PDB file of C-alpha atoms in Angstrom:
ATOM      1  CA  UNK A   1     -13.317 -16.645  23.649  1.00  0.00           C
ATOM      2  CA  UNK A   2     -13.170 -13.269  25.361  1.00  0.00           C
ATOM      3  CA  UNK A   3      -9.566 -13.974  26.400  1.00  0.00           C
ATOM      4  CA  UNK A   4      -8.661 -14.710  22.778  1.00  0.00           C
ATOM      5  CA  UNK A   5     -10.208 -11.428  21.633  1.00  0.00           C
ATOM      6  CA  UNK A   6      -8.362  -9.528  24.371  1.00  0.00           C
ATOM      7  CA  UNK A   7      -5.082 -11.168  23.405  1.00  0.00           C
ATOM      8  CA  UNK A   8      -5.626 -10.397  19.709  1.00  0.00           C
ATOM      9  CA  UNK A   9      -6.542  -6.805  20.521  1.00  0.00           C
ATOM     10  CA  UNK A  10      -3.492  -6.417  22.773  1.00  0.00           C
ATOM     11  CA  UNK A  11      -1.182  -7.813  20.071  1.00  0.00           C
ATOM     12  CA  UNK A  12      -2.787  -5.649  17.385  1.00  0.00           C
ATOM     13  CA  UNK A  13      -2.401  -2.470  19.427  1.00  0.00           C
ATOM     14  CA  UNK A  14       1.223  -3.356  20.217  1.00  0.00           C
ATOM     15  CA  UNK A  15       2.011  -3.973  16.563  1.00  0.00           C
ATOM     16  CA  UNK A  16       0.221  -0.779  15.580  1.00  0.00           C
ATOM     17  CA  UNK A  17       2.238   1.242  18.091  1.00  0.00           C
ATOM     18  CA  UNK A  18       5.476  -0.236  16.730  1.00  0.00           C
ATOM     19  CA  UNK A  19       4.678   0.248  13.050  1.00  0.00           C
ATOM     20  CA  UNK A  20       3.143   3.732  12.988  1.00  0.00           C
ATOM     21  CA  UNK A  21       6.314   5.568  14.080  1.00  0.00           C
ATOM     22  CA  UNK A  22       8.295   3.673  11.432  1.00  0.00           C
ATOM     23  CA  UNK A  23       5.677   4.560   8.851  1.00  0.00           C
ATOM     24  CA  UNK A  24       6.028   8.245   9.691  1.00  0.00           C
ATOM     25  CA  UNK A  25       9.821   7.954   9.688  1.00  0.00           C
ATOM     26  CA  UNK A  26       9.759   6.376   6.227  1.00  0.00           C
ATOM     27  CA  UNK A  27       7.421   9.037   4.854  1.00  0.00           C
ATOM     28  CA  UNK A  28       9.523  11.789   6.431  1.00  0.00           C
ATOM     29  CA  UNK A  29      12.804  10.459   4.999  1.00  0.00           C
ATOM     30  CA  UNK A  30      11.204   9.989   1.576  1.00  0.00           C
ATOM     31  CA  UNK A  31       9.897  13.532   1.618  1.00  0.00           C
ATOM     32  CA  UNK A  32      13.308  14.915   2.557  1.00  0.00           C
ATOM     33  CA  UNK A  33      15.017  12.821  -0.123  1.00  0.00           C
ATOM     34  CA  UNK A  34      12.470  13.906  -2.693  1.00  0.00           C
ATOM     35  CA  UNK A  35      12.487  17.628  -1.842  1.00  0.00           C
ATOM     36  CA  UNK A  36      16.075  18.324  -0.778  1.00  0.00           C
ATOM     37  CA  UNK A  37      18.676  17.420  -3.409  1.00  0.00           C
ATOM     38  CA  UNK A  38      21.484  17.594  -0.843  1.00  0.00           C
ATOM     39  CA  UNK A  39      19.820  14.798   1.138  1.00  0.00           C
ATOM     40  CA  UNK A  40      20.347  12.438  -1.782  1.00  0.00           C
ATOM     41  CA  UNK A  41      24.019  12.287  -0.816  1.00  0.00           C
ATOM     42  CA  UNK A  42      23.015   9.761   1.841  1.00  0.00           C
ATOM     43  CA  UNK A  43      22.303   7.337  -0.957  1.00  0.00           C
ATOM     44  CA  UNK A  44      25.870   7.467  -2.312  1.00  0.00           C
ATOM     45  CA  UNK A  45      26.743   4.395  -0.283  1.00  0.00           C
ATOM     46  CA  UNK A  46      24.533   2.228  -2.471  1.00  0.00           C
ATOM     47  CA  UNK A  47      24.842   4.139  -5.741  1.00  0.00           C
ATOM     48  CA  UNK A  48      27.121   1.506  -7.371  1.00  0.00           C
ATOM     49  CA  UNK A  49      24.583  -1.229  -6.655  1.00  0.00           C
ATOM     50  CA  UNK A  50      21.794   0.981  -7.936  1.00  0.00           C
ATOM     51  CA  UNK A  51      23.592   2.037 -11.090  1.00  0.00           C
ATOM     52  CA  UNK A  52      24.444  -1.558 -12.015  1.00  0.00           C
ATOM     53  CA  UNK A  53      20.706  -2.288 -12.047  1.00  0.00           C
ATOM     54  CA  UNK A  54      19.900   0.940 -13.961  1.00  0.00           C
ATOM     55  CA  UNK A  55      17.823   2.259 -11.079  1.00  0.00           C
ATOM     56  CA  UNK A  56      17.094   5.973 -10.649  1.00  0.00           C
ATOM     57  CA  UNK A  57      19.197   8.000  -8.237  1.00  0.00           C
ATOM     58  CA  UNK A  58      16.082   9.099  -6.348  1.00  0.00           C
ATOM     59  CA  UNK A  59      15.770   5.627  -4.842  1.00  0.00           C
ATOM     60  CA  UNK A  60      19.330   5.037  -3.657  1.00  0.00           C
ATOM     61  CA  UNK A  61      18.310   6.267  -0.227  1.00  0.00           C
ATOM     62  CA  UNK A  62      16.032   3.206  -0.039  1.00  0.00           C
ATOM     63  CA  UNK A  63      18.980   0.849  -0.437  1.00  0.00           C
ATOM     64  CA  UNK A  64      20.978   2.758   2.162  1.00  0.00           C
ATOM     65  CA  UNK A  65      18.094   2.720   4.641  1.00  0.00           C
ATOM     66  CA  UNK A  66      17.811  -1.048   4.181  1.00  0.00           C
ATOM     67  CA  UNK A  67      21.106  -1.294   6.068  1.00  0.00           C
ATOM     68  CA  UNK A  68      19.666   0.662   9.011  1.00  0.00           C
ATOM     69  CA  UNK A  69      15.940  -0.088   9.157  1.00  0.00           C
ATOM     70  CA  UNK A  70      14.285  -2.200   6.447  1.00  0.00           C
ATOM     71  CA  UNK A  71      10.744  -1.284   7.513  1.00  0.00           C
ATOM     72  CA  UNK A  72      11.418   2.455   7.301  1.00  0.00           C
ATOM     73  CA  UNK A  73      13.166   1.810   3.980  1.00  0.00           C
ATOM     74  CA  UNK A  74      10.071   0.079   2.634  1.00  0.00           C
ATOM     75  CA  UNK A  75       7.907   3.006   3.681  1.00  0.00           C
ATOM     76  CA  UNK A  76      10.362   5.289   1.906  1.00  0.00           C
ATOM     77  CA  UNK A  77      10.060   3.209  -1.261  1.00  0.00           C
ATOM     78  CA  UNK A  78       6.262   3.336  -1.053  1.00  0.00           C
ATOM     79  CA  UNK A  79       6.336   7.089  -0.650  1.00  0.00           C
ATOM     80  CA  UNK A  80       8.746   7.527  -3.572  1.00  0.00           C
ATOM     81  CA  UNK A  81       6.407   5.393  -5.691  1.00  0.00           C
ATOM     82  CA  UNK A  82       3.417   7.497  -4.625  1.00  0.00           C
ATOM     83  CA  UNK A  83       5.334  10.643  -5.626  1.00  0.00           C
ATOM     84  CA  UNK A  84       5.999   9.031  -9.038  1.00  0.00           C
ATOM     85  CA  UNK A  85       9.761   9.262  -8.469  1.00  0.00           C
ATOM     86  CA  UNK A  86      10.020   5.518  -9.170  1.00  0.00           C
ATOM     87  CA  UNK A  87       8.079   3.491 -11.733  1.00  0.00           C
ATOM     88  CA  UNK A  88       6.338   0.192 -10.935  1.00  0.00           C
ATOM     89  CA  UNK A  89       9.094  -1.859 -12.564  1.00  0.00           C
ATOM     90  CA  UNK A  90      11.609   0.111 -10.534  1.00  0.00           C
ATOM     91  CA  UNK A  91       9.866  -0.859  -7.296  1.00  0.00           C
ATOM     92  CA  UNK A  92      10.148  -4.545  -8.197  1.00  0.00           C
ATOM     93  CA  UNK A  93      13.810  -4.178  -9.142  1.00  0.00           C
ATOM     94  CA  UNK A  94      14.561  -2.151  -5.993  1.00  0.00           C
ATOM     95  CA  UNK A  95      12.957  -4.898  -3.911  1.00  0.00           C
ATOM     96  CA  UNK A  96      15.168  -7.524  -5.521  1.00  0.00           C
ATOM     97  CA  UNK A  97      18.361  -5.466  -5.441  1.00  0.00           C
ATOM     98  CA  UNK A  98      17.827  -4.765  -1.740  1.00  0.00           C
ATOM     99  CA  UNK A  99      18.477  -8.442  -0.984  1.00  0.00           C
ATOM    100  CA  UNK A 100      22.067  -7.878   0.110  1.00  0.00           C
ATOM    101  CA  UNK A 101      21.473  -4.795   2.300  1.00  0.00           C
ATOM    102  CA  UNK A 102      18.449  -6.337   4.027  1.00  0.00           C
ATOM    103  CA  UNK A 103      20.230  -9.650   4.527  1.00  0.00           C
ATOM    104  CA  UNK A 104      23.233  -7.799   5.954  1.00  0.00           C
ATOM    105  CA  UNK A 105      20.947  -5.912   8.349  1.00  0.00           C
ATOM    106  CA  UNK A 106      19.322  -9.072   9.675  1.00  0.00           C
ATOM    107  CA  UNK A 107      22.577 -11.039   9.686  1.00  0.00           C
ATOM    108  CA  UNK A 108      24.504  -8.524  11.770  1.00  0.00           C
ATOM    109  CA  UNK A 109      21.779  -7.038  13.985  1.00  0.00           C
ATOM    110  CA  UNK A 110      19.462  -9.993  14.595  1.00  0.00           C
ATOM    111  CA  UNK A 111      21.189 -13.287  13.863  1.00  0.00           C
ATOM    112  CA  UNK A 112      24.874 -12.729  14.686  1.00  0.00           C
ATOM    113  CA  UNK A 113      24.366 -11.803  18.370  1.00  0.00           C
ATOM    114  CA  UNK A 114      22.453 -15.037  18.885  1.00  0.00           C
ATOM    115  CA  UNK A 115      24.393 -17.283  16.515  1.00  0.00           C
ATOM    116  CA  UNK A 116      27.869 -16.790  18.011  1.00  0.00           C
ATOM    117  CA  UNK A 117      26.956 -17.855  21.562  1.00  0.00           C
ATOM    118  CA  UNK A 118      24.706 -20.668  20.356  1.00  0.00           C
ATOM    119  CA  UNK A 119      26.776 -22.088  17.496  1.00  0.00           C
ATOM    120  CA  UNK A 120      30.297 -20.936  18.233  1.00  0.00           C
ATOM    121  CA  UNK A 121      32.361 -18.539  16.171  1.00  0.00           C
ATOM    122  CA  UNK A 122      33.309 -20.922  13.343  1.00  0.00           C
ATOM    123  CA  UNK A 123      29.825 -22.305  12.644  1.00  0.00           C
ATOM    124  CA  UNK A 124      28.190 -18.901  13.142  1.00  0.00           C
ATOM    125  CA  UNK A 125      30.620 -17.372  10.639  1.00  0.00           C
ATOM    126  CA  UNK A 126      29.776 -20.034   8.082  1.00  0.00           C
ATOM    127  CA  UNK A 127      26.071 -19.464   8.717  1.00  0.00           C
ATOM    128  CA  UNK A 128      26.332 -15.674   8.345  1.00  0.00           C
ATOM    129  CA  UNK A 129      28.473 -15.993   5.203  1.00  0.00           C
ATOM    130  CA  UNK A 130      25.949 -18.365   3.657  1.00  0.00           C
ATOM    131  CA  UNK A 131      23.174 -15.875   4.442  1.00  0.00           C
ATOM    132  CA  UNK A 132      25.178 -13.075   2.849  1.00  0.00           C
ATOM    133  CA  UNK A 133      25.772 -15.239  -0.233  1.00  0.00           C
ATOM    134  CA  UNK A 134      22.016 -15.682  -0.563  1.00  0.00           C
ATOM    135  CA  UNK A 135      21.640 -11.887  -0.306  1.00  0.00           C
ATOM    136  CA  UNK A 136      24.300 -11.415  -2.995  1.00  0.00           C
ATOM    137  CA  UNK A 137      22.496 -13.922  -5.204  1.00  0.00           C
ATOM    138  CA  UNK A 138      19.177 -12.087  -4.724  1.00  0.00           C
ATOM    139  CA  UNK A 139      20.805  -8.746  -5.518  1.00  0.00           C
ATOM    140  CA  UNK A 140      22.443 -10.255  -8.615  1.00  0.00           C
ATOM    141  CA  UNK A 141      19.017 -11.415  -9.806  1.00  0.00           C
ATOM    142  CA  UNK A 142      17.726  -7.886  -9.163  1.00  0.00           C
ATOM    143  CA  UNK A 143      20.592  -6.368 -11.140  1.00  0.00           C
ATOM    144  CA  UNK A 144      19.893  -8.730 -14.042  1.00  0.00           C
ATOM    145  CA  UNK A 145      16.180  -7.878 -13.937  1.00  0.00           C
ATOM    146  CA  UNK A 146      16.991  -4.177 -13.795  1.00  0.00           C
ATOM    147  CA  UNK A 147      19.253  -4.418 -16.799  1.00  0.00           C
ATOM    148  CA  UNK A 148      16.548  -6.325 -18.694  1.00  0.00           C
ATOM    149  CA  UNK A 149      13.500  -4.290 -17.637  1.00  0.00           C
ATOM    150  CA  UNK A 150      14.708  -0.731 -17.132  1.00  0.00           C
ATOM    151  CA  UNK A 151      15.985   1.651 -19.760  1.00  0.00           C
ATOM    152  CA  UNK A 152      19.424   3.163 -19.513  1.00  0.00           C
ATOM    153  CA  UNK A 153      19.503   6.792 -18.274  1.00  0.00           C
ATOM    154  CA  UNK A 154      20.268   9.235 -21.036  1.00  0.00           C
TER     155      UNK A 154
END
């Protein structure tokens, strides 16, 4: 029983040490994006995806960060919501629209390096493309929800 508690404590501390820096990174990036208008240029990469779903420009940095670090991106979204830069419906739509960027992140940084040696190039390519299609489908659902739930910017 003591060994189980030690193991749980060790795992909890390890997870805590991994997540806290990402939490601070997300809050820091959100603060910069919220305070410095020039920093919003980072979000231009995902602006077309965001505008199709009628999402505010203040959150495009979230979609861009999803390509680099989904956990830090989520912390950025939470911070933008706490600052009232994004409404509750916007958070839901952002989470759905981020399907493609998050899927692309995991497909290329986590799955592809393992899939090619294990499955071969042809099968791994089919697998990655099917994952990306699922991400596109999720983003399309998010765009449809955004168009239905969010008002057009005036």
